[in-house]
Short mmCIF file of C-alpha atoms and ligand atoms in Angstrom, two decimals:
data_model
loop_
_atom_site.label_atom_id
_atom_site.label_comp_id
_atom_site.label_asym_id
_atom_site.label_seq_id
_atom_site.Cartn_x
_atom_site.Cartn_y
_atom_site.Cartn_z
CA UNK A 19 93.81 -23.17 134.28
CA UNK A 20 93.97 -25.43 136.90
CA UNK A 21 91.20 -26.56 139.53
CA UNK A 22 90.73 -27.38 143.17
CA UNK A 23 88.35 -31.11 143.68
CA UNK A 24 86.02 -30.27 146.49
CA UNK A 25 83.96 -33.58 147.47
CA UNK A 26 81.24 -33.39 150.35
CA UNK A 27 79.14 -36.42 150.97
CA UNK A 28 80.25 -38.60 147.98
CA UNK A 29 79.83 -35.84 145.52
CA UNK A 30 83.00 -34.61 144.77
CA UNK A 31 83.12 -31.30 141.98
CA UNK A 32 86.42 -29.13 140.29
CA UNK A 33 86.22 -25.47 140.65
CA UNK A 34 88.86 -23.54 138.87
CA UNK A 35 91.96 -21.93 140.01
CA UNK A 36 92.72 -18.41 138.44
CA UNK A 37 96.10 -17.40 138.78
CA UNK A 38 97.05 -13.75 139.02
CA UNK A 39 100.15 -11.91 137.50
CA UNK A 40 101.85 -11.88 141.62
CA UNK A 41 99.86 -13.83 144.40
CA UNK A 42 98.20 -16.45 145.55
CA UNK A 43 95.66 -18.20 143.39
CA UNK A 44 92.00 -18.46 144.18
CA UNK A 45 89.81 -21.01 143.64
CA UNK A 46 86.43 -19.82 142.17
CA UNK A 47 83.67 -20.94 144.39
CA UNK A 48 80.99 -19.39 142.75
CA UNK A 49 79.08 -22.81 142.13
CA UNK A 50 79.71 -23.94 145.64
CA UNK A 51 76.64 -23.86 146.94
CA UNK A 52 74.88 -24.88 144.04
CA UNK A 53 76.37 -27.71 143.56
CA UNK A 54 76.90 -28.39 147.43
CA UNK A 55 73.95 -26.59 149.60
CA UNK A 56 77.27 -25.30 151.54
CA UNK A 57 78.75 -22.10 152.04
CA UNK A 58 82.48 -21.09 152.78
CA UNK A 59 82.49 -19.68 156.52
CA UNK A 60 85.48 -16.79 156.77
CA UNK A 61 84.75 -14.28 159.45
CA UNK A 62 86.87 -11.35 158.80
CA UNK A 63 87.56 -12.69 155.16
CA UNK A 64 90.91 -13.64 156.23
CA UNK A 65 91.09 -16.01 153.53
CA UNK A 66 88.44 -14.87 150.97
CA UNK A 67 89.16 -12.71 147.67
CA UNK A 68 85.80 -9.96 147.17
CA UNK A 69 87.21 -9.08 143.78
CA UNK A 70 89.83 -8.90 140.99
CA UNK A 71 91.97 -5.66 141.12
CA UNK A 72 94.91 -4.20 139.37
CA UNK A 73 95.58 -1.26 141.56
CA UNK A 74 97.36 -2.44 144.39
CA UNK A 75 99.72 -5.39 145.47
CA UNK A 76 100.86 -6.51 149.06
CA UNK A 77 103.00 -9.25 149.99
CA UNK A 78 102.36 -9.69 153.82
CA UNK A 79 105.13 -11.53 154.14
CA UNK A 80 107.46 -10.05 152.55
CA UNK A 81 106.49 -6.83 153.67
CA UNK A 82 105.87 -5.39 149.98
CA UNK A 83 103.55 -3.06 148.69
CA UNK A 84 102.69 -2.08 145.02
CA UNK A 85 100.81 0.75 143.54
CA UNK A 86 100.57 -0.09 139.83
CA UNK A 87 103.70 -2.51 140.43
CA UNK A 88 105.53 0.77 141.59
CA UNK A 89 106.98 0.02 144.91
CA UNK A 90 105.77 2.44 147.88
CA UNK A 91 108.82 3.11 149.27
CA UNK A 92 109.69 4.60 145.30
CA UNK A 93 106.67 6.62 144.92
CA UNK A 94 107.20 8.48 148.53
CA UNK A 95 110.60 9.53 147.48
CA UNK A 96 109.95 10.34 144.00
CA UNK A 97 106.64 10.98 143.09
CA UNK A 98 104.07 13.39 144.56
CA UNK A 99 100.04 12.64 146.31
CA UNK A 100 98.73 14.13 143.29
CA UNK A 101 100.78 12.24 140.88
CA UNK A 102 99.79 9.22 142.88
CA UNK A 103 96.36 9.69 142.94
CA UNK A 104 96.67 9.78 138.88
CA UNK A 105 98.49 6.70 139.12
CA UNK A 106 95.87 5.35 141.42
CA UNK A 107 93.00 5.78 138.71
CA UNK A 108 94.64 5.86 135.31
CA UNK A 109 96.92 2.20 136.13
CA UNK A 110 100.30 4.54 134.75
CA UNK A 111 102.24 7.48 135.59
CA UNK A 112 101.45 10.32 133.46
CA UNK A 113 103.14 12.71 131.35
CA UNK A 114 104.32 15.48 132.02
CA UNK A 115 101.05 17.12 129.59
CA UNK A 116 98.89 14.24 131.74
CA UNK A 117 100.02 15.35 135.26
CA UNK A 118 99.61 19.29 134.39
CA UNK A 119 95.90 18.62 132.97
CA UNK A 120 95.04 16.41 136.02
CA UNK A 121 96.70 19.09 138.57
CA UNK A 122 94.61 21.50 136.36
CA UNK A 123 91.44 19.73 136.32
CA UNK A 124 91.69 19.01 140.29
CA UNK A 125 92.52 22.74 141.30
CA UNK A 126 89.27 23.23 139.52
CA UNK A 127 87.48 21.81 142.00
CA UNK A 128 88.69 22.43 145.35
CA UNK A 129 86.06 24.61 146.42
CA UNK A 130 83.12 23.51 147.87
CA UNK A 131 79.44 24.97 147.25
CA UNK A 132 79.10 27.87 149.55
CA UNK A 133 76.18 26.31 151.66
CA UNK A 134 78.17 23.30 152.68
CA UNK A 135 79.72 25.55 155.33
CA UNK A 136 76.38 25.91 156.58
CA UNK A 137 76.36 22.19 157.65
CA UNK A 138 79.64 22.80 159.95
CA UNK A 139 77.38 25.31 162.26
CA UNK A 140 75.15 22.49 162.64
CA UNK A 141 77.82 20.64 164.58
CA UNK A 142 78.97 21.46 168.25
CA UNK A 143 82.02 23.26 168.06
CA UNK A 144 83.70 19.82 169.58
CA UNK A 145 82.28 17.45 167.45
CA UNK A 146 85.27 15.11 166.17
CA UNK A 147 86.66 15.98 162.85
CA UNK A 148 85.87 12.27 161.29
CA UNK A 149 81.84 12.71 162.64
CA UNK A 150 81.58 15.92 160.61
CA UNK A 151 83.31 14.34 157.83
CA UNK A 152 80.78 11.40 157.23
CA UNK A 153 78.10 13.91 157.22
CA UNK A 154 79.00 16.31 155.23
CA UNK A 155 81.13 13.83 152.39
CA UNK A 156 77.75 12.25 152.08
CA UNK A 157 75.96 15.87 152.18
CA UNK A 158 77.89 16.62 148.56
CA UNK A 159 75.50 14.31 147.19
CA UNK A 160 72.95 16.63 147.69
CA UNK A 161 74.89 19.02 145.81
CA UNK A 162 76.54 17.27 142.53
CA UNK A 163 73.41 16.29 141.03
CA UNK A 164 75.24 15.89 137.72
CA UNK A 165 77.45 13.96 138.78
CA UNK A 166 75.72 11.05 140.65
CA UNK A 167 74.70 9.18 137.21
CA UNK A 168 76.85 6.55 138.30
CA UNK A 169 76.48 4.54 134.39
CA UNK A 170 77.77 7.80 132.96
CA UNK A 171 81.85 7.69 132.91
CA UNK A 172 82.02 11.19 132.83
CA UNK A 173 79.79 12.16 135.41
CA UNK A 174 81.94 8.95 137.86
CA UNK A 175 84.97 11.06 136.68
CA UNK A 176 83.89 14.53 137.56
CA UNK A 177 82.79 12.63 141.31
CA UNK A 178 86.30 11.53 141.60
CA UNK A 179 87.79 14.62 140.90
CA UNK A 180 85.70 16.43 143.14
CA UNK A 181 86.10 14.26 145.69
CA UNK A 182 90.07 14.43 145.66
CA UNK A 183 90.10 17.89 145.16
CA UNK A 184 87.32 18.88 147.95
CA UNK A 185 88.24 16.44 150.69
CA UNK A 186 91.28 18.89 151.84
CA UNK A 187 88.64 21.48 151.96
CA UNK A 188 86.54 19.71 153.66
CA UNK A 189 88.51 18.58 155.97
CA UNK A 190 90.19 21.68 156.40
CA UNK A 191 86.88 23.32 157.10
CA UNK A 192 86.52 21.00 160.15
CA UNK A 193 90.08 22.00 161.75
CA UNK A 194 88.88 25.61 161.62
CA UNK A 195 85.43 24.85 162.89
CA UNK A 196 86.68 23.25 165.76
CA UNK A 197 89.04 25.77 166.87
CA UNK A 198 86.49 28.96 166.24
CA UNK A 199 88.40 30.37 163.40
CA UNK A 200 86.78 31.43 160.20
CA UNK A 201 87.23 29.14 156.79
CA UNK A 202 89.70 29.75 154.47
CA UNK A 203 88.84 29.64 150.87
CA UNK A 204 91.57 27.57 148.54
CA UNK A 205 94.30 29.11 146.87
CA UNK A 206 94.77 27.37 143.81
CA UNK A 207 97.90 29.24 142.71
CA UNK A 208 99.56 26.56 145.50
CA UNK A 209 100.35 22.74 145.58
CA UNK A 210 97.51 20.49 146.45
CA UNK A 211 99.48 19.51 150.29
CA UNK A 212 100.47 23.20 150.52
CA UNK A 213 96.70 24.26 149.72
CA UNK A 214 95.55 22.11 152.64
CA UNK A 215 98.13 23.15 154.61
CA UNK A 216 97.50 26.74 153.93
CA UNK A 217 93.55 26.33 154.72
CA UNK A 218 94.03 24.97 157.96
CA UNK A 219 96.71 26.81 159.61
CA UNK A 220 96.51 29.97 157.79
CA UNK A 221 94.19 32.82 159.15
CA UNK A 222 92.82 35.69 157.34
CA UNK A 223 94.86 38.59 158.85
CA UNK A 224 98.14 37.28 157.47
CA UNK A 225 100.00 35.63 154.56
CA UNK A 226 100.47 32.18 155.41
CA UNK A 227 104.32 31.05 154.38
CA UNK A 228 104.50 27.07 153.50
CA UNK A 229 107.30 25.39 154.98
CA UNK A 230 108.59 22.89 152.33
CA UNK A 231 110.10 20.48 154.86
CA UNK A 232 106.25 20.09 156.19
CA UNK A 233 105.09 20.31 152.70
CA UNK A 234 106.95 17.69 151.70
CA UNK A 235 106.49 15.27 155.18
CA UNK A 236 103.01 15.49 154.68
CA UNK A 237 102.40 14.75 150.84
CA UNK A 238 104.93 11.96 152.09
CA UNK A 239 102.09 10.73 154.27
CA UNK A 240 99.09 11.22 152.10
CA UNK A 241 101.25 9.16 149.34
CA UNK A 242 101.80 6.50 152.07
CA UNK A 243 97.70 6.10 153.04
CA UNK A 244 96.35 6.55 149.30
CA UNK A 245 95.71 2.91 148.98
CA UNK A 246 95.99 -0.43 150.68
CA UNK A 247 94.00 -3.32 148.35
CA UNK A 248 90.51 -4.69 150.08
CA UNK A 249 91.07 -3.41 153.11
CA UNK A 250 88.41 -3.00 155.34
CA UNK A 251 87.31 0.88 154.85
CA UNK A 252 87.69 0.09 150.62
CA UNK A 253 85.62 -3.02 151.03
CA UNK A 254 82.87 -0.93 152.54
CA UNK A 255 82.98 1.65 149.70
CA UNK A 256 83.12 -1.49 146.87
CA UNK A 257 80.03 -2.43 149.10
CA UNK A 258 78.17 0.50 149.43
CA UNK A 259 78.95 0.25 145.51
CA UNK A 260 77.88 -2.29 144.64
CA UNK A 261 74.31 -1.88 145.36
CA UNK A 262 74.67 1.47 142.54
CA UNK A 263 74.84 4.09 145.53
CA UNK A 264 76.77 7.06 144.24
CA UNK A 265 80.63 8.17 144.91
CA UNK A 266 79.57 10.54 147.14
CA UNK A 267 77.60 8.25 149.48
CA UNK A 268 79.75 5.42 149.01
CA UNK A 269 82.92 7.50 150.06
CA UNK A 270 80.90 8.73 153.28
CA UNK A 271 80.56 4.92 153.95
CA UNK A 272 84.14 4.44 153.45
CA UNK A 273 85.02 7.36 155.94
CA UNK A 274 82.70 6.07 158.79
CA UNK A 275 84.76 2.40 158.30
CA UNK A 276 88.35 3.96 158.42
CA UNK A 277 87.80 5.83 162.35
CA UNK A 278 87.12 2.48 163.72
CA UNK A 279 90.49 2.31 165.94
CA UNK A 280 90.90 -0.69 164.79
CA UNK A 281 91.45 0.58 161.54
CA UNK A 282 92.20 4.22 160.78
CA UNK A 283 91.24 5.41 163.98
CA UNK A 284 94.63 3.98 165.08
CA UNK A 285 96.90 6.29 164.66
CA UNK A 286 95.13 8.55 166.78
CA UNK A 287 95.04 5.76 169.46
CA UNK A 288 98.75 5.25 168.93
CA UNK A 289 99.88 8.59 169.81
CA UNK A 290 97.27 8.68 172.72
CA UNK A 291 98.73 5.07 173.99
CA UNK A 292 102.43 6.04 173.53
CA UNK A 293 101.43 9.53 175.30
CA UNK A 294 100.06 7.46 178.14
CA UNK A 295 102.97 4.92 178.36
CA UNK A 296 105.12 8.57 178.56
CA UNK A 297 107.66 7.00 180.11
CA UNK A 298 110.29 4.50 178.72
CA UNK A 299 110.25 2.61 182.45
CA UNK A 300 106.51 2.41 181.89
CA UNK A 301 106.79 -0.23 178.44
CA UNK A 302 106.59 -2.84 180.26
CA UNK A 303 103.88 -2.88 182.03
CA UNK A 304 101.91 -1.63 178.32
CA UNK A 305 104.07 -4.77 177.02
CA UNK A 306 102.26 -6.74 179.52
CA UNK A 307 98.50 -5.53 179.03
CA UNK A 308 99.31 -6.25 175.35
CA UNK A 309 100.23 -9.73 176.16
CA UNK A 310 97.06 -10.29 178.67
CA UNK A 311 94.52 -12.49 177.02
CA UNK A 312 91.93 -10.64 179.91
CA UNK A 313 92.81 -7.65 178.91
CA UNK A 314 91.16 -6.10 175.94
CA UNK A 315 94.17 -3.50 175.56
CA UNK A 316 96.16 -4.00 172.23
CA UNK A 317 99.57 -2.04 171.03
CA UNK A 318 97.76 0.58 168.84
CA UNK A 319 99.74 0.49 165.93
CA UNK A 320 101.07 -2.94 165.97
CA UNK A 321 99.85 -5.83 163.71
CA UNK A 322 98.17 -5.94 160.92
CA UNK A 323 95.82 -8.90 159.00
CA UNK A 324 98.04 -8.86 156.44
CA UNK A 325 101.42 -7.94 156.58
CA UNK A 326 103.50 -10.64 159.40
CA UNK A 327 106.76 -8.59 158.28
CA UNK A 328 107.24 -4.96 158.76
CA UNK A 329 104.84 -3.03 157.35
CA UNK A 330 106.76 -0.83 154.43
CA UNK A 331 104.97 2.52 155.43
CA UNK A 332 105.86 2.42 159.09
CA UNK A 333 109.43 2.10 157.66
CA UNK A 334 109.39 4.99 155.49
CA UNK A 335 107.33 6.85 158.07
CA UNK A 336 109.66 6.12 161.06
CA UNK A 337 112.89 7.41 158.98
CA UNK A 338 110.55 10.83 158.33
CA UNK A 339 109.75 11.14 161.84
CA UNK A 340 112.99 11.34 162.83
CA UNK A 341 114.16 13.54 159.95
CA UNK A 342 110.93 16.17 159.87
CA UNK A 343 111.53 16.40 163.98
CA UNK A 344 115.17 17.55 163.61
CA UNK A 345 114.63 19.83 161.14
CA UNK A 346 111.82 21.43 162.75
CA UNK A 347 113.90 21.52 165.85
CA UNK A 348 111.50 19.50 167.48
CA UNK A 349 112.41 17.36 170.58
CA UNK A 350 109.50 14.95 171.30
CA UNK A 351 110.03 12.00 173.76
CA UNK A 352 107.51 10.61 172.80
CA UNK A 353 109.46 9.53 169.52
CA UNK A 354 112.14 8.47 171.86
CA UNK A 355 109.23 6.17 173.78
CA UNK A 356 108.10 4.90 170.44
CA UNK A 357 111.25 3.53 169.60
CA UNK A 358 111.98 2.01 172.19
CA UNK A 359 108.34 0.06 172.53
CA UNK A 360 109.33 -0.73 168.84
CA UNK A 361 112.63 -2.36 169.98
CA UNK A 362 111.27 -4.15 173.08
CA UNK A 363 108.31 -5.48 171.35
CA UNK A 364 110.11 -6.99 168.28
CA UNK A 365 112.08 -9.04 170.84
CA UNK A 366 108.99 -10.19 172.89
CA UNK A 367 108.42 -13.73 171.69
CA UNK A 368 104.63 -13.03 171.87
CA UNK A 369 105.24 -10.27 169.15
CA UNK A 370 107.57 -12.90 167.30
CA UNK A 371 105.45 -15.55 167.10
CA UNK A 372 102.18 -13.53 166.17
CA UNK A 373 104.25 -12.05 163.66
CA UNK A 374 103.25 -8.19 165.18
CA UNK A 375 105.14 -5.59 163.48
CA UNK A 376 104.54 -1.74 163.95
CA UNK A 377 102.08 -0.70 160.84
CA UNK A 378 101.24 2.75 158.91
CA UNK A 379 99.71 4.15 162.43
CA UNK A 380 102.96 3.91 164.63
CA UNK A 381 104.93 6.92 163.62
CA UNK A 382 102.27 8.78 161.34
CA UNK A 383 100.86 10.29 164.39
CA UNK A 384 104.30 11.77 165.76
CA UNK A 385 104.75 13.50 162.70
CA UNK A 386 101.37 15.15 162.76
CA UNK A 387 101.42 16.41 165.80
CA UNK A 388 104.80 17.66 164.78
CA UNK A 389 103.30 19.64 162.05
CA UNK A 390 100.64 20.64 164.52
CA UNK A 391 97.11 18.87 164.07
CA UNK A 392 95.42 17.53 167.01
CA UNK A 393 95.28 13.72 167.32
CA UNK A 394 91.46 13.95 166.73
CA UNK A 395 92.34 15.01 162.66
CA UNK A 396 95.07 12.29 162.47
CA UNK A 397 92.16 9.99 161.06
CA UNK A 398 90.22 13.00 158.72
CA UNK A 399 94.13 13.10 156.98
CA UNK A 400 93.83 9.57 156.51
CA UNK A 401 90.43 9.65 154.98
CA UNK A 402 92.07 12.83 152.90
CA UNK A 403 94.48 10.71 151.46
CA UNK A 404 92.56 7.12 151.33
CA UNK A 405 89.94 8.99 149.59
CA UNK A 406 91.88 8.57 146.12
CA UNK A 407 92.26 4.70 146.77
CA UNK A 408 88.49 4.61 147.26
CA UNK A 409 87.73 6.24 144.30
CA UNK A 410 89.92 4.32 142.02
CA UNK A 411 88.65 0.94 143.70
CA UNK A 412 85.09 2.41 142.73
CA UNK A 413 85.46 3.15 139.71
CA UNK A 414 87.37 -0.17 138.69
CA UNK A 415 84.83 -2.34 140.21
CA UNK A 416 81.88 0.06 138.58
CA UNK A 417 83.87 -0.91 135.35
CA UNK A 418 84.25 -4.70 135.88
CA UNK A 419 81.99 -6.55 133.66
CA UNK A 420 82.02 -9.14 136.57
CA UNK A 421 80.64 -6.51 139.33
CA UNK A 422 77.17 -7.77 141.37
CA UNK A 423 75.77 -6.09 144.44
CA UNK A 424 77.13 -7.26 147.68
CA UNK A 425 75.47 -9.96 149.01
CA UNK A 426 77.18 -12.48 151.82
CA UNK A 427 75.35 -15.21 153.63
CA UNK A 428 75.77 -16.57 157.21
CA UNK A 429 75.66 -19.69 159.55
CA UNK A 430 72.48 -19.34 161.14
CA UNK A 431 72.68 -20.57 164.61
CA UNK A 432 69.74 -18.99 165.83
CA UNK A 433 65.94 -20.57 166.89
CA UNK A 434 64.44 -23.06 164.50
CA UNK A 435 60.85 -21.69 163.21
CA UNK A 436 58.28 -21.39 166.02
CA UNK A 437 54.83 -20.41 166.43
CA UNK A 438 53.78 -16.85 167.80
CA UNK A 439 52.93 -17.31 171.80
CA UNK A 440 50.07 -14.82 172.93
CA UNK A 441 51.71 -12.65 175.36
CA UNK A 442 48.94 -14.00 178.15
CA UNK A 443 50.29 -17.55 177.63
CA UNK A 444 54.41 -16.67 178.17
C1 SDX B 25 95.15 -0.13 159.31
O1 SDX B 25 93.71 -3.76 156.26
C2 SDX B 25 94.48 -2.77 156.00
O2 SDX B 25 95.17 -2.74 154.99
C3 SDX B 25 94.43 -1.61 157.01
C4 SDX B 25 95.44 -0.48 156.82
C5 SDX B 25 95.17 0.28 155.54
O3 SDX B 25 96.09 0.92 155.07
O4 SDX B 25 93.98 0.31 155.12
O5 SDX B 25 96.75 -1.00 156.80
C6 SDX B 25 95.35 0.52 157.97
O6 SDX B 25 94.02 -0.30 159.72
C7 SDX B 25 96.35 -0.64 160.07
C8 SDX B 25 95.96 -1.38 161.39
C9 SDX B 25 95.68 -0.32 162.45
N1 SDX B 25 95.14 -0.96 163.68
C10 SDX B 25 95.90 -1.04 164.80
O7 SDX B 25 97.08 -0.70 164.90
C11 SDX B 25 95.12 -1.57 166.00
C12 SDX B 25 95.95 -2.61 166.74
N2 SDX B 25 96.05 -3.80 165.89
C13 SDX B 25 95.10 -4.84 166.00
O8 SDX B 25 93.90 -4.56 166.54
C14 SDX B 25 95.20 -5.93 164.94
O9 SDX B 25 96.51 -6.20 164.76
C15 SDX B 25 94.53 -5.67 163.62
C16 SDX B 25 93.09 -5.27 163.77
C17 SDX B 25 95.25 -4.61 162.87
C18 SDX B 25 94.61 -6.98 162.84
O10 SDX B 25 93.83 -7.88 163.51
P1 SDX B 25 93.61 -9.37 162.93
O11 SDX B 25 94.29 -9.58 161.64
O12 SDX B 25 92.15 -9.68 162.99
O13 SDX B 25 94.41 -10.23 163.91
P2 SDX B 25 93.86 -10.75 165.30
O14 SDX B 25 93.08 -9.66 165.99
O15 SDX B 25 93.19 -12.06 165.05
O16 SDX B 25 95.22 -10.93 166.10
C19 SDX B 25 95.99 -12.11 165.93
C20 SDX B 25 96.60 -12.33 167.30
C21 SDX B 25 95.57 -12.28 168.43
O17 SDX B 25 96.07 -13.07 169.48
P3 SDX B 25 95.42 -14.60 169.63
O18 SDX B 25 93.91 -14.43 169.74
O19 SDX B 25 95.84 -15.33 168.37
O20 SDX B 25 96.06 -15.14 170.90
O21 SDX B 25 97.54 -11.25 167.58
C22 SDX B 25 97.08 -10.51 168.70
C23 SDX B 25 95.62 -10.85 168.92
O22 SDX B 25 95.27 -10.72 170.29
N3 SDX B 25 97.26 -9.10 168.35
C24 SDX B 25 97.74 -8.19 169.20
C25 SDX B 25 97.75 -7.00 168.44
N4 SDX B 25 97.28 -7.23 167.22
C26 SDX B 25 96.98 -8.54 167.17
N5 SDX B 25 98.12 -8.26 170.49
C27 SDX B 25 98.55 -7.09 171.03
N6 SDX B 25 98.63 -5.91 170.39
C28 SDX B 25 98.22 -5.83 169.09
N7 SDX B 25 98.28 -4.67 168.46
#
């Protein structure tokens, strides 16, 4: 092992360097302030490791992203969400006996207690999807009591497989509450994606036939936003962890993080901004406000903290959007307007130079709105999907040996102490 020689004020001090199997190196700090009376300063952690992890890989860079050391664009052509999700937790892709007892074991539990749905008629009939989601995700910890022994690794697995199976339901449930249509239960003789697809756009007074091309498309895109490493929405959940909170709550936590647009909210932004732009001939002037250091407008669905190449979902998902569009016989210029923002931005210089690239929200949206959700569940299907990420990042850190509550400092910059002034003498 090597080490890094940090000397402040005469005192100088080694702190080791732990390499990883692909990556940079960190440099443990953990005596740092001990030894020096310092802290690191890193707003936005943009150069700060929370935790060791074997789940999931990115090169920014390069524009590469691991699940397992199974490259994305690999697992969205050949594998399945649910097989994923297995991957996800387990760190290998099952057998064929492993997959069936998992599908088995999740079908199980995609129904949720029958007084949840009271907690939807609580809600105005427009609340957004994602604001019903936080409340009633952390709601099914008032219902799992035997599962919320967070020290028990049964009870954590029974949470995770409840919360991957019910979080279609859920979610679900919130589509149909928002349109005035009644719940559906689950059928479990159908695929997990087909399920949810079946709960939310199937009524009651008809069989509900599953196209395949949209089956497939959208276990594409769950399989695509099951995990990204310590992002910022994962880092909440290790958080919220952290301090022994259980799944439940912590994946409520985790939710409420991801509809920040800056964040999962985005690709709902992104189909609102390219809606707005409608217009090829308008791109410019969008191009422009981008650009404007005054102006607080960004390119939803550009950039990303990590990746300064093209993010390897927005590939995958811009080659589906065109694909699930033609054979849907779907004509949507607002693909058209995409791509060509795409084209003109990747020649700006600004773009260039800030290394901007479009990410995971860019295309995801065109496709759901192809399928026919309404922007406002573009970021509940992301939760859907992210939700087996969180759960496997949970459960590894509950299992690291290494694992502490949460606990950051700060640079105060605030008022040195002071006395209390009566209010008559202010
Ligand atoms: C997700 O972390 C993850 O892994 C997230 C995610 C996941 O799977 O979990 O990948 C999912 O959240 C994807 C990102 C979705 N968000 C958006 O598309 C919103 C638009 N993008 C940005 O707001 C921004 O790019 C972030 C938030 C994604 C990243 O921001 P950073 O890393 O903090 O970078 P920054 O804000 O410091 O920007 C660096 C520079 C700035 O200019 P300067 O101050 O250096 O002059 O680039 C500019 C920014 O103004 N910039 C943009 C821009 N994004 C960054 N300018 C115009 N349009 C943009 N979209």
């Amino acid at each position: 092992m090597t080490s890094a020689n940090i000397s402040i004020d005469g005192k100088a001090a080694d702190y080791p360097v732990h390499a990883g199997s692909v990556g940079p190196e960190v440099i443990d700090i953990r005596k740092l302030y001990a030894n020096t009376g310092r802290f690191t300063y890193d707003p936005g952690f943009t150069s700060t490791a929370s935790c060791e992890s074997k789940i999931t890989y990115i090169d920014g860079d390069q524009g590469v992203l691991l699940h397992r050391g199974y490259p994305i664009e690999q697992l969205a052509e050949k594998s399945s969400f649910l097989e994923v999700a297995y991957l996800l937790m387990h760190g290998d892709l099952p057998s064929q006996q492993q997959h069936d007892e998992f599908k088995y074991l999740i079908t199980r539990h995609t129904m949720v207690h029958e007084q949840l749905a009271n907690f939807y008629r609580g809600f105005r009939r427009d609340a957004h999807p994602m604001a019903i989601m936080c409340g009633v995700v952390g709601a099914l910890s008032a219902f799992y009591h035997d599962s919320t022994d967070i020290h028990d690794a049964k009870q954590r697995e029974i949470a995770c497989h409840r919360l991957i199976a019910k979080m279609p339901t859920i979610a679900a449930m919130a589509y149909k509450y928002s349109v005035g249509q009644p719940f559906l239960y689950p059928d479990n003789s159908l695929s997990y994606t087909g399920n949810f697809l079946r709960m939310t756009f199937g009524v009651p007074a008809e069989p509900y036939i599953i196209n395949p091309v949209v089956e497939d498309a959208l276990d594409k895109i769950f399989i695509l936003h099951a995990d990204h490493e310590q992002n910022a929405s994962t880092s909440t959940v290790r958080l919220a962890g952290s301090s022994g909170a259980n799944p439940f709550a912590c994946i409520a936590a985790g939710i409420a993080c991801l509809w920040g647009p800056a964040h999962g909210g985005a690709n709902e932004a992104a189909l609102e901004m390219l809606r707005e732009i409608g217009r090829p001939e308008r791109i410019p002037e969008f191009v422009a406000r981008a650009k404007n250091k005054d102006d607080p407008f960004r390119l939803m669905g550009f950039g990303h903290r990590v990746y300064k190449n093209y993010d390897p979902r927005a590939k995958v998902l811009g080659e589906a959007a065109t694909k699930v569009l033609d054979t849907l016989g779907i004509s949507d210029p607002v693909l058209d307007t995409a791509r060509e923002l795409e084209r003109v931005a990747l020649s700006d210089d600004y773009f260039i130079e800030k290394k901007l690239y479009p990410n995971v929200d860019f295309y995801s949206g065109i496709i759901l709105s192809a399928i026919g959700f309404p922007t406002s569940m573009f970021t509940a299907l992301f939760a859907l999907a992210r939700t087996t990420g969180w759960i496997a990042q949970w459960t590894e850190m509950m299992e690291d040996k290494e694992q502490k509550i949460g606990r950051p400092r700060q640079l105060y910059t605030g008022s040195p102490r002071r006395d209390y002034v009566p209010i008559e003498q202010r």
